[in-house]
XYZ file of N, CA and C in Angstrom:
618
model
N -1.229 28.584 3.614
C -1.284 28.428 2.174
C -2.712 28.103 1.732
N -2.977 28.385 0.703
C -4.511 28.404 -0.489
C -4.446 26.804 -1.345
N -5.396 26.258 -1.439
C -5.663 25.289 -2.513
C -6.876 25.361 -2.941
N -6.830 25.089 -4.434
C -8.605 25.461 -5.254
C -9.460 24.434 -4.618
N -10.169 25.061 -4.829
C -11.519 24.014 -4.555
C -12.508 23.897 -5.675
N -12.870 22.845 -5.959
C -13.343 21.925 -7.178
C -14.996 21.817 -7.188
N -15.727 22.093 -7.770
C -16.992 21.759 -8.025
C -17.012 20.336 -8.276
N -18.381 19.877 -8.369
C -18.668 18.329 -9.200
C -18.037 18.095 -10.612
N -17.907 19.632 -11.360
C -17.873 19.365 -12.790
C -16.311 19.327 -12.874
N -15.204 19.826 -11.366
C -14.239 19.476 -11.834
C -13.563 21.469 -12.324
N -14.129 22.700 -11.971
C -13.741 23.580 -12.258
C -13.842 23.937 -10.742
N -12.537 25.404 -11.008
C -12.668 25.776 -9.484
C -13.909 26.534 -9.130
N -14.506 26.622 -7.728
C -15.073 27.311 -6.926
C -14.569 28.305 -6.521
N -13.646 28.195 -5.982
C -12.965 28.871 -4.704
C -11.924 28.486 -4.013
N -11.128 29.262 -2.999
C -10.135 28.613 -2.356
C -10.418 28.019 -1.307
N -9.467 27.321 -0.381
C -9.688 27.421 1.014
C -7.965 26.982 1.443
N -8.128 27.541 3.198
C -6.778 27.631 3.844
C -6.438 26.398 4.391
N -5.184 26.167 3.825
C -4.296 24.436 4.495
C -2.808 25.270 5.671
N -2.925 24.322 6.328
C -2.127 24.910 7.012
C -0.685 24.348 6.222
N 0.478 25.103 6.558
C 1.743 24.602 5.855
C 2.182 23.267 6.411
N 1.927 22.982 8.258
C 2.489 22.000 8.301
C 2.339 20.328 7.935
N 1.247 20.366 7.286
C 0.828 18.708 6.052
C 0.766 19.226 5.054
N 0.672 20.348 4.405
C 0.636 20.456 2.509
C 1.679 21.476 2.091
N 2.725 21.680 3.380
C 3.935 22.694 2.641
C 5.076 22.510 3.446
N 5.534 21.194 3.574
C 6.903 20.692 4.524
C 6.966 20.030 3.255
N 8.735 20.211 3.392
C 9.851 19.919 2.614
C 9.440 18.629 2.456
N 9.723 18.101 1.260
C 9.963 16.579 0.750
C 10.978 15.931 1.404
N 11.226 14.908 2.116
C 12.190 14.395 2.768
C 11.949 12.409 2.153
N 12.699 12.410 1.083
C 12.402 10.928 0.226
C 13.067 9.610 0.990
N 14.181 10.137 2.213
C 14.364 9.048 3.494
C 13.065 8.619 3.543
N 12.511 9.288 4.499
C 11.527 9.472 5.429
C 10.548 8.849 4.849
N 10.320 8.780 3.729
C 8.719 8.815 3.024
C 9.149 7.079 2.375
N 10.285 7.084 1.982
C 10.564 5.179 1.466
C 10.471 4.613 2.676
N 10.748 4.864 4.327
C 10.685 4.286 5.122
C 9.922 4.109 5.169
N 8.853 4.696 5.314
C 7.135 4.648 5.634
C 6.646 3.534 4.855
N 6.878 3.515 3.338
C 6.439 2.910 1.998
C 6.455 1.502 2.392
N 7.837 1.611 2.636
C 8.376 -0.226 2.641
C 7.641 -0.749 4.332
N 7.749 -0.280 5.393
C 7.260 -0.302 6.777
C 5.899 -0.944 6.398
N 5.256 0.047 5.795
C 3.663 -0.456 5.444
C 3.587 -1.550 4.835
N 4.451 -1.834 3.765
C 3.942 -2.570 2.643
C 4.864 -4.112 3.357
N 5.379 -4.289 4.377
C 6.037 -4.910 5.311
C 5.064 -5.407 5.973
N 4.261 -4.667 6.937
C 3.857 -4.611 7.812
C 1.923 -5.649 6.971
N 1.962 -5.606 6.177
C 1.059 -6.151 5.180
C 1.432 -7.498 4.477
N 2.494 -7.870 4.810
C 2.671 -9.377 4.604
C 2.129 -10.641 5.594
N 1.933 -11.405 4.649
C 1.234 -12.627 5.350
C 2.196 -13.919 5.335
N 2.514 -14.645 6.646
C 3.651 -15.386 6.475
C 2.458 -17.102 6.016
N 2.371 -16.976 5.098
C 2.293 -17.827 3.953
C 2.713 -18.882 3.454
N 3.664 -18.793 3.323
C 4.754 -19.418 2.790
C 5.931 -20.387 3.752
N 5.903 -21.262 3.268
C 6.784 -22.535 4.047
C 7.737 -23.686 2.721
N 8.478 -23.780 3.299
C 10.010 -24.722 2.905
C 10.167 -25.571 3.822
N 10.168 -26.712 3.250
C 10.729 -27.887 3.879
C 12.512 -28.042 4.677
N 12.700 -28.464 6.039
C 14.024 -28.793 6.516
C 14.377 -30.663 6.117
N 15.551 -30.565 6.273
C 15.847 -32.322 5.735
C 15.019 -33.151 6.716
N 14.519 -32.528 7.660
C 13.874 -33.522 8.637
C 12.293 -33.608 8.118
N 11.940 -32.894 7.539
C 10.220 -33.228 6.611
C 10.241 -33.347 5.310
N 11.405 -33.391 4.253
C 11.586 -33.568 3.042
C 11.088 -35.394 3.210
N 10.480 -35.969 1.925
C 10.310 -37.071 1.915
C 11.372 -38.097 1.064
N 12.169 -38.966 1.893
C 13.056 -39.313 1.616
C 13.292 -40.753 1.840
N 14.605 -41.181 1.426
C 15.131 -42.661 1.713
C 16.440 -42.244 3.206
N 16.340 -43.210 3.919
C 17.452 -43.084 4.591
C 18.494 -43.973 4.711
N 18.001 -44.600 3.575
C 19.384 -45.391 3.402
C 20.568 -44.943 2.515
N 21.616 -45.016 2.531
C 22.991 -44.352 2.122
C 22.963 -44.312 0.583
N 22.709 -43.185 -0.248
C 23.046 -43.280 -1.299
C 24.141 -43.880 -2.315
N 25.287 -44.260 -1.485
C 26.267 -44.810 -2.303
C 27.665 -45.343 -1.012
N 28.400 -46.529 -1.257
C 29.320 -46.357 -0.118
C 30.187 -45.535 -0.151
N 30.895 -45.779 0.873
C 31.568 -44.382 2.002
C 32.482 -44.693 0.887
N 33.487 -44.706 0.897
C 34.963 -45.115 -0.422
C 35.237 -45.855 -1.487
N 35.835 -45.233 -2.585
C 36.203 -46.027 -3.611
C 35.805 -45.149 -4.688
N 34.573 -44.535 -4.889
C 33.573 -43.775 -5.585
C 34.135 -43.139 -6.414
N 35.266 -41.732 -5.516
C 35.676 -40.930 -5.976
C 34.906 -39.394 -5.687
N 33.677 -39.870 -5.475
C 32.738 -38.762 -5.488
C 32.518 -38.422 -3.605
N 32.444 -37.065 -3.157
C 32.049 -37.282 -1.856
C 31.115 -37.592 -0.980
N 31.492 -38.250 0.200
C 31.090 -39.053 1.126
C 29.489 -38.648 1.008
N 28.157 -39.380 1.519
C 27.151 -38.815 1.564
C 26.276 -39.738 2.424
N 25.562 -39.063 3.675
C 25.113 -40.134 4.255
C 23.386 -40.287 4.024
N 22.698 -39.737 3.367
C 21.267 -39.528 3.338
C 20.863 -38.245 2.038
N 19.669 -38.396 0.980
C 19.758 -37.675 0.198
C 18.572 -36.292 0.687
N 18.218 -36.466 1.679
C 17.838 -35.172 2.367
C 18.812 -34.222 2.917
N 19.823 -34.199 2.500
C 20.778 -33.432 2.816
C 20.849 -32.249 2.011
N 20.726 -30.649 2.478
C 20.878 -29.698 1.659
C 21.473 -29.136 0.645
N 22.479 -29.852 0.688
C 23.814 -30.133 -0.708
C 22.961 -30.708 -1.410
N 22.128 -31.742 -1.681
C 21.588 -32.159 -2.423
C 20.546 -31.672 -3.217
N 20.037 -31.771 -4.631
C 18.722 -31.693 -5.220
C 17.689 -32.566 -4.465
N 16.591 -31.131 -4.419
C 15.374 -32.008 -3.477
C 15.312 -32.468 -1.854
N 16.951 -31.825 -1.962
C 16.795 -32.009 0.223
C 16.233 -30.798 0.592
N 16.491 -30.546 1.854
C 15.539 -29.712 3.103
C 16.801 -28.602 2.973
N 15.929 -27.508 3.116
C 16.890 -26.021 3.212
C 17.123 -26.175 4.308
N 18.360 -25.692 4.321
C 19.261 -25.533 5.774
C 18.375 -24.767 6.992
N 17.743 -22.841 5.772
C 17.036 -22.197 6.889
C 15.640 -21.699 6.468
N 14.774 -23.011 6.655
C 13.487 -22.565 5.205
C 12.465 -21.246 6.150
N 11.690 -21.135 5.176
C 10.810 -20.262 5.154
C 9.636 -20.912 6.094
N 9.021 -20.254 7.421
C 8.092 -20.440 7.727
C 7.398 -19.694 7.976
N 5.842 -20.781 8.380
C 4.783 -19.541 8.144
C 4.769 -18.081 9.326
N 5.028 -18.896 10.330
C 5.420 -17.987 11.643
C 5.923 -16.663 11.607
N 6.888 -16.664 10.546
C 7.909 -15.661 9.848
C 7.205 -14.408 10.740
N 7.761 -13.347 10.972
C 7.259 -11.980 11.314
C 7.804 -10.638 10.303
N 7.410 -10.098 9.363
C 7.896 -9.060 8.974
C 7.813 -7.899 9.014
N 7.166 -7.377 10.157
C 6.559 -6.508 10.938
C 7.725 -5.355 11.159
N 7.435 -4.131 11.068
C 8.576 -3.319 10.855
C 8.099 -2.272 11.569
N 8.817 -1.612 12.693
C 8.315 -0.255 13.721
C 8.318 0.594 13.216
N 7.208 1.865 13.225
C 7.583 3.060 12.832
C 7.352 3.885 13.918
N 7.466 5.234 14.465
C 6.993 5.734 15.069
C 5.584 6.621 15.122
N 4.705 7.009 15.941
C 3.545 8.111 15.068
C 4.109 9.176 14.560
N 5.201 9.343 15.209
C 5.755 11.019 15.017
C 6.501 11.307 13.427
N 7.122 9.566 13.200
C 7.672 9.298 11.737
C 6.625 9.212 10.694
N 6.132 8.534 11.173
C 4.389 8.004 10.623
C 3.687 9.309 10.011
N 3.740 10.188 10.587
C 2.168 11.243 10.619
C 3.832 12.459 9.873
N 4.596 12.820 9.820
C 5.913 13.187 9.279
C 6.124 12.557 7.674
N 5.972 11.613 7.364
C 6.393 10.958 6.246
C 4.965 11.582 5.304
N 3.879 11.090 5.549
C 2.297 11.314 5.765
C 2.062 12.399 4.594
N 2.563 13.755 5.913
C 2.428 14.856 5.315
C 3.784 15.357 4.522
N 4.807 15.007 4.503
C 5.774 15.041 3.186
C 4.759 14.320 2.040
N 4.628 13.670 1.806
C 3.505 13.107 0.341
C 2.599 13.756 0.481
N 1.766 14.058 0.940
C 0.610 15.471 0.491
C 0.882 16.297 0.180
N 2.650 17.115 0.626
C 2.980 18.289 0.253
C 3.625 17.956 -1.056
N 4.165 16.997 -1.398
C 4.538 16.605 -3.060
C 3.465 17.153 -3.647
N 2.468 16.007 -2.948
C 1.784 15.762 -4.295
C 0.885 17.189 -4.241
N 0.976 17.623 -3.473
C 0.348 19.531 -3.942
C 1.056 20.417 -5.066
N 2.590 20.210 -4.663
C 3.706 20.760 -5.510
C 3.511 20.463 -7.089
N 3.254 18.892 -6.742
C 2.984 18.498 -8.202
C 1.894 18.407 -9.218
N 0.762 18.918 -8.264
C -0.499 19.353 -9.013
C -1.682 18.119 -9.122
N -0.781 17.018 -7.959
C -1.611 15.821 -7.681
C -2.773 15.559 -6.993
N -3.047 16.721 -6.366
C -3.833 16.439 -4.976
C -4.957 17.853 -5.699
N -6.563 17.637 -5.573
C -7.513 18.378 -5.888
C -8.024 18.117 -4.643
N -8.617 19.658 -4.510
C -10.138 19.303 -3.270
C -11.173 19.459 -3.786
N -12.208 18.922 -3.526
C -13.235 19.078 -3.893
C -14.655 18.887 -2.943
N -15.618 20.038 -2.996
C -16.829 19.999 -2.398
C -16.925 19.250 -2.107
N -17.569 18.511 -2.562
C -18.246 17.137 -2.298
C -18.061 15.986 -3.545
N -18.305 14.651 -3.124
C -18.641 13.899 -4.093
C -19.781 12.613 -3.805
N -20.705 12.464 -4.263
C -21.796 11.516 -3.945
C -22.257 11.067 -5.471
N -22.993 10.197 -5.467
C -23.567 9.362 -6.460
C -25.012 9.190 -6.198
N -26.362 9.472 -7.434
C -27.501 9.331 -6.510
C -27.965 7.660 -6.786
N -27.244 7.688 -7.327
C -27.690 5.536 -7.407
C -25.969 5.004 -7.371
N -26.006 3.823 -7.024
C -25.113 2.992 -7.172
C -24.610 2.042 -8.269
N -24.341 3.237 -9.218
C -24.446 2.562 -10.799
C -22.660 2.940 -11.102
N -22.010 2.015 -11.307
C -20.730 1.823 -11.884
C -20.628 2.926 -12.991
N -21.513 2.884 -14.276
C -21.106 4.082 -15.173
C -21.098 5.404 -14.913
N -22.293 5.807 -13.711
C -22.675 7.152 -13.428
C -21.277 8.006 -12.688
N -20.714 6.970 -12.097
C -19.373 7.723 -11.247
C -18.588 7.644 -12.278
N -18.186 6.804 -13.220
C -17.072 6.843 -14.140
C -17.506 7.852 -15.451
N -18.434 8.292 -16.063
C -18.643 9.387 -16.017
C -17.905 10.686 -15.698
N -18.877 10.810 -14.627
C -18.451 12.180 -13.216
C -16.732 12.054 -13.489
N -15.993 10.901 -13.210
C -14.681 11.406 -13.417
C -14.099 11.659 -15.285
N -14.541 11.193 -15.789
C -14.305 11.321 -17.152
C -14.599 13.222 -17.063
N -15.748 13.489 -16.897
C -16.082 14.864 -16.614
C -15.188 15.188 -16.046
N -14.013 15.196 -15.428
C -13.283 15.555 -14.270
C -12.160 15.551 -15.143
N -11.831 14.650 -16.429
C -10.381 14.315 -16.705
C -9.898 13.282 -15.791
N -10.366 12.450 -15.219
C -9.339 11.353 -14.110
C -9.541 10.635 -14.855
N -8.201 9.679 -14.473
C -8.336 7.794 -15.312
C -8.014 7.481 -14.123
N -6.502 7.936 -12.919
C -6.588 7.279 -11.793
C -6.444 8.231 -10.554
N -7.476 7.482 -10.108
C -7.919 8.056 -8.895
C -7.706 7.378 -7.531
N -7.183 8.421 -6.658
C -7.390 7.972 -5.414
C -8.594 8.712 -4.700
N -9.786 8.436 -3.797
C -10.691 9.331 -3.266
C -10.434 9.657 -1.896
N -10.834 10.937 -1.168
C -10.303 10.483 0.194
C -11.611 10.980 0.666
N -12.567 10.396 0.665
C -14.045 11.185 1.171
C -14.301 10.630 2.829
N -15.170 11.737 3.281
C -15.361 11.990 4.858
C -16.315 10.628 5.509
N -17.168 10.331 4.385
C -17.951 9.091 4.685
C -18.201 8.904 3.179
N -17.918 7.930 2.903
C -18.388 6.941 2.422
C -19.578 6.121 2.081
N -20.408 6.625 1.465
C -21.863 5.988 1.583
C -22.071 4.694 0.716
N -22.902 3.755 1.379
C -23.184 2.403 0.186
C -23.648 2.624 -1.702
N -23.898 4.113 -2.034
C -23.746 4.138 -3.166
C -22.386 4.301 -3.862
N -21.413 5.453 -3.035
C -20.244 5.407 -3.627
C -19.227 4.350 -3.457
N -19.179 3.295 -2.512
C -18.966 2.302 -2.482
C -19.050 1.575 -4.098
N -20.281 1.095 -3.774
C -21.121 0.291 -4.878
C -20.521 0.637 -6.372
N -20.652 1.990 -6.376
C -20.464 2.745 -8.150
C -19.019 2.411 -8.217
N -18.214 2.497 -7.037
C -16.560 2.690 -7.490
C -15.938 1.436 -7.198
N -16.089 0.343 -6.889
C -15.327 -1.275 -6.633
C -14.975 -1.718 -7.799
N -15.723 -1.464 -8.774
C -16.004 -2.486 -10.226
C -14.610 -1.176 -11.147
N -14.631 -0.074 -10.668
C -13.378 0.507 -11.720
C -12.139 0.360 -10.863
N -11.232 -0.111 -12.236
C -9.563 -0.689 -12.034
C -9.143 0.333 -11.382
N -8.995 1.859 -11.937
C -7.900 2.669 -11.165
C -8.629 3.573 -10.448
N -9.595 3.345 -9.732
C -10.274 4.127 -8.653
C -10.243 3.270 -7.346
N -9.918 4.137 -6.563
C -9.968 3.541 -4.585
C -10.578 5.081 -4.376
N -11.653 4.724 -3.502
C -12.702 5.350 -2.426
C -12.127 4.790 -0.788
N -11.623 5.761 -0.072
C -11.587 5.654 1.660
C -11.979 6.352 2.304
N -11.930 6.520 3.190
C -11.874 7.377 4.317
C -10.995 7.882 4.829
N -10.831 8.868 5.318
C -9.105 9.876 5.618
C -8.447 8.520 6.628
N -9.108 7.841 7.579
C -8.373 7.152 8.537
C -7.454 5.780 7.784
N -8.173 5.312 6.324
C -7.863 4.532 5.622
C -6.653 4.548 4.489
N -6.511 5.897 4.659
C -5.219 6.477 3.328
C -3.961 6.013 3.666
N -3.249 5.288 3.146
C -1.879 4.639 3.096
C -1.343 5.901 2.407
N -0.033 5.317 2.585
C 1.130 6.354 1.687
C 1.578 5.225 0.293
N 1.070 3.883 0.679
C 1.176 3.470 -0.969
C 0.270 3.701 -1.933
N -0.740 3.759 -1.188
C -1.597 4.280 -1.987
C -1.760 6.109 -2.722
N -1.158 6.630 -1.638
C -1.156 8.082 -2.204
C -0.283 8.188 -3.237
N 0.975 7.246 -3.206
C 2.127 7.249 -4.623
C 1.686 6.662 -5.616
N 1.044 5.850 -5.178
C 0.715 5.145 -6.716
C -0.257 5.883 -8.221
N -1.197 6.163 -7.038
C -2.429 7.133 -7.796
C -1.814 8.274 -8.396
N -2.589 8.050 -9.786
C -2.351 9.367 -10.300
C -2.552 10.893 -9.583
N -3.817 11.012 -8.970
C -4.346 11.948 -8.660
C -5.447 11.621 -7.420
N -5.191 12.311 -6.035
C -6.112 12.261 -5.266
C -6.321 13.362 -5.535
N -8.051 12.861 -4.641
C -9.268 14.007 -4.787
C -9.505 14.256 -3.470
N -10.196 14.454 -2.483
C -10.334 14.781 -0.999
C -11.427 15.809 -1.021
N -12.429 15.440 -0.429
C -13.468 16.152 -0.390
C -13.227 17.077 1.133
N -13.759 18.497 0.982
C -13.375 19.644 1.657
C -14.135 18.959 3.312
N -14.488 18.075 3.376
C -14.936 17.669 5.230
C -13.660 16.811 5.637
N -13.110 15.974 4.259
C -12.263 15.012 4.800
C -10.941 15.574 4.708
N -10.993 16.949 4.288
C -8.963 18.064 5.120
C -9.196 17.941 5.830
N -10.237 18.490 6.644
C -10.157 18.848 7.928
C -9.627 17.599 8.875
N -10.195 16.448 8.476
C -9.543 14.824 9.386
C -7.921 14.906 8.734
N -7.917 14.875 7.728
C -6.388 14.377 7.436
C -5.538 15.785 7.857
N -5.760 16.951 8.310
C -4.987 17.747 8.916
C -4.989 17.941 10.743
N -6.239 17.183 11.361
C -6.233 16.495 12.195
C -5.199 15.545 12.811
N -5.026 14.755 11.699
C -4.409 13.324 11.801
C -2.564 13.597 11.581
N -2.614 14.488 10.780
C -0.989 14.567 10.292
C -0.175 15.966 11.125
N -1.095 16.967 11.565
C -0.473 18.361 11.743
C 0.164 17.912 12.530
């Protein structure tokens, strides 16, 4: 299969050849939420901690006697029945939420979202893209010239100017093909992929 290829200004050049198996396999939306959630799993930080009745700070003397009350028995107010006791099964930091995928699922899911987002008119290639200074307006610009508001980039290297120009705008991400998530490819309006960095991401996914 053919996809245009994009000048700087954002009009076509020319074509060039993708192979079908990363930009023309069936959409499979199992496959591709597994991946989504796996990643975005696999990117948690166990953080977060809850107290057990044994580190809640407390009295241990008997809130009320054993009979007569009416109300039930209670021997200590760190007790999980209670407001302000220790969770039965709290949250620690240790936690693991780490989720397996396979490469074969992995690099499968991958190229189902490139072939969407071809279908859907999401995905441009383009020559090249560079910046000759590291000036925030000069790249936002260049995409205004382009029609983008959000962008994903997938360029072959990365240089300290395009770096520099693209951190400071909200809906632009600059990577490298080895760096492309699949949350990131859904989210973005529109990736761009400069014609050195197919060749890695059809490398990586065929």
């Amino acid at each position: 299969m053919q996809l245009e290829l994009l000048n700087d200004q954002g009009q076509v050049a020319s074509t060039m050849d993708v192979p079908e198996t990363v930009f023309g396999r069936a959409y499979n939306e199992d496959l591709v939420h597994q991946v989504v959630v796996a990643f975005q799993a696999n990117a948690r930080q166990g953080t977060r901690a809850q107290k057990d009745r044994e580190q809640v700070r407390h009295s241990t003397k008997k809130p009320f006697k054993q009979k007569g009350t009416g109300r039930a028995r209670a021997g200590m107010t760190s007790s999980p029945l209670w407001r302000g006791g220790g969770r039965i099964f709290p949250n620690m930091p240790d936690e693991n939420f780490a989720q397996k995928i396979n490469k074969k699922m992995y690099r499968a899911g991958m190229a189902s979202i490139l072939s969407q987002l071809v279908r859907e008119g999401r995905l441009a290639v383009v020559e090249s893209l560079t910046v000759e200074s590291p000036k925030t307006k000069v790249l936002a610009a260049k995409f205004k010239a382009m029609n983008l508001e959000s962008v994903l980039v997938i360029s072959d290297e990365v240089d300290e100017n395009l770096y520099l120009a693209s951190r400071n705008l909200i809906n632009v991400l600059v990577v490298e093909p080895r760096y492309a998530d699949p949350v990131s490819l859904v989210h973005y309006r529109k990736v761009l992929v400069t014609k050195a960095a197919m060749g890695k991401l059809q490398e990586m996914f065929a």
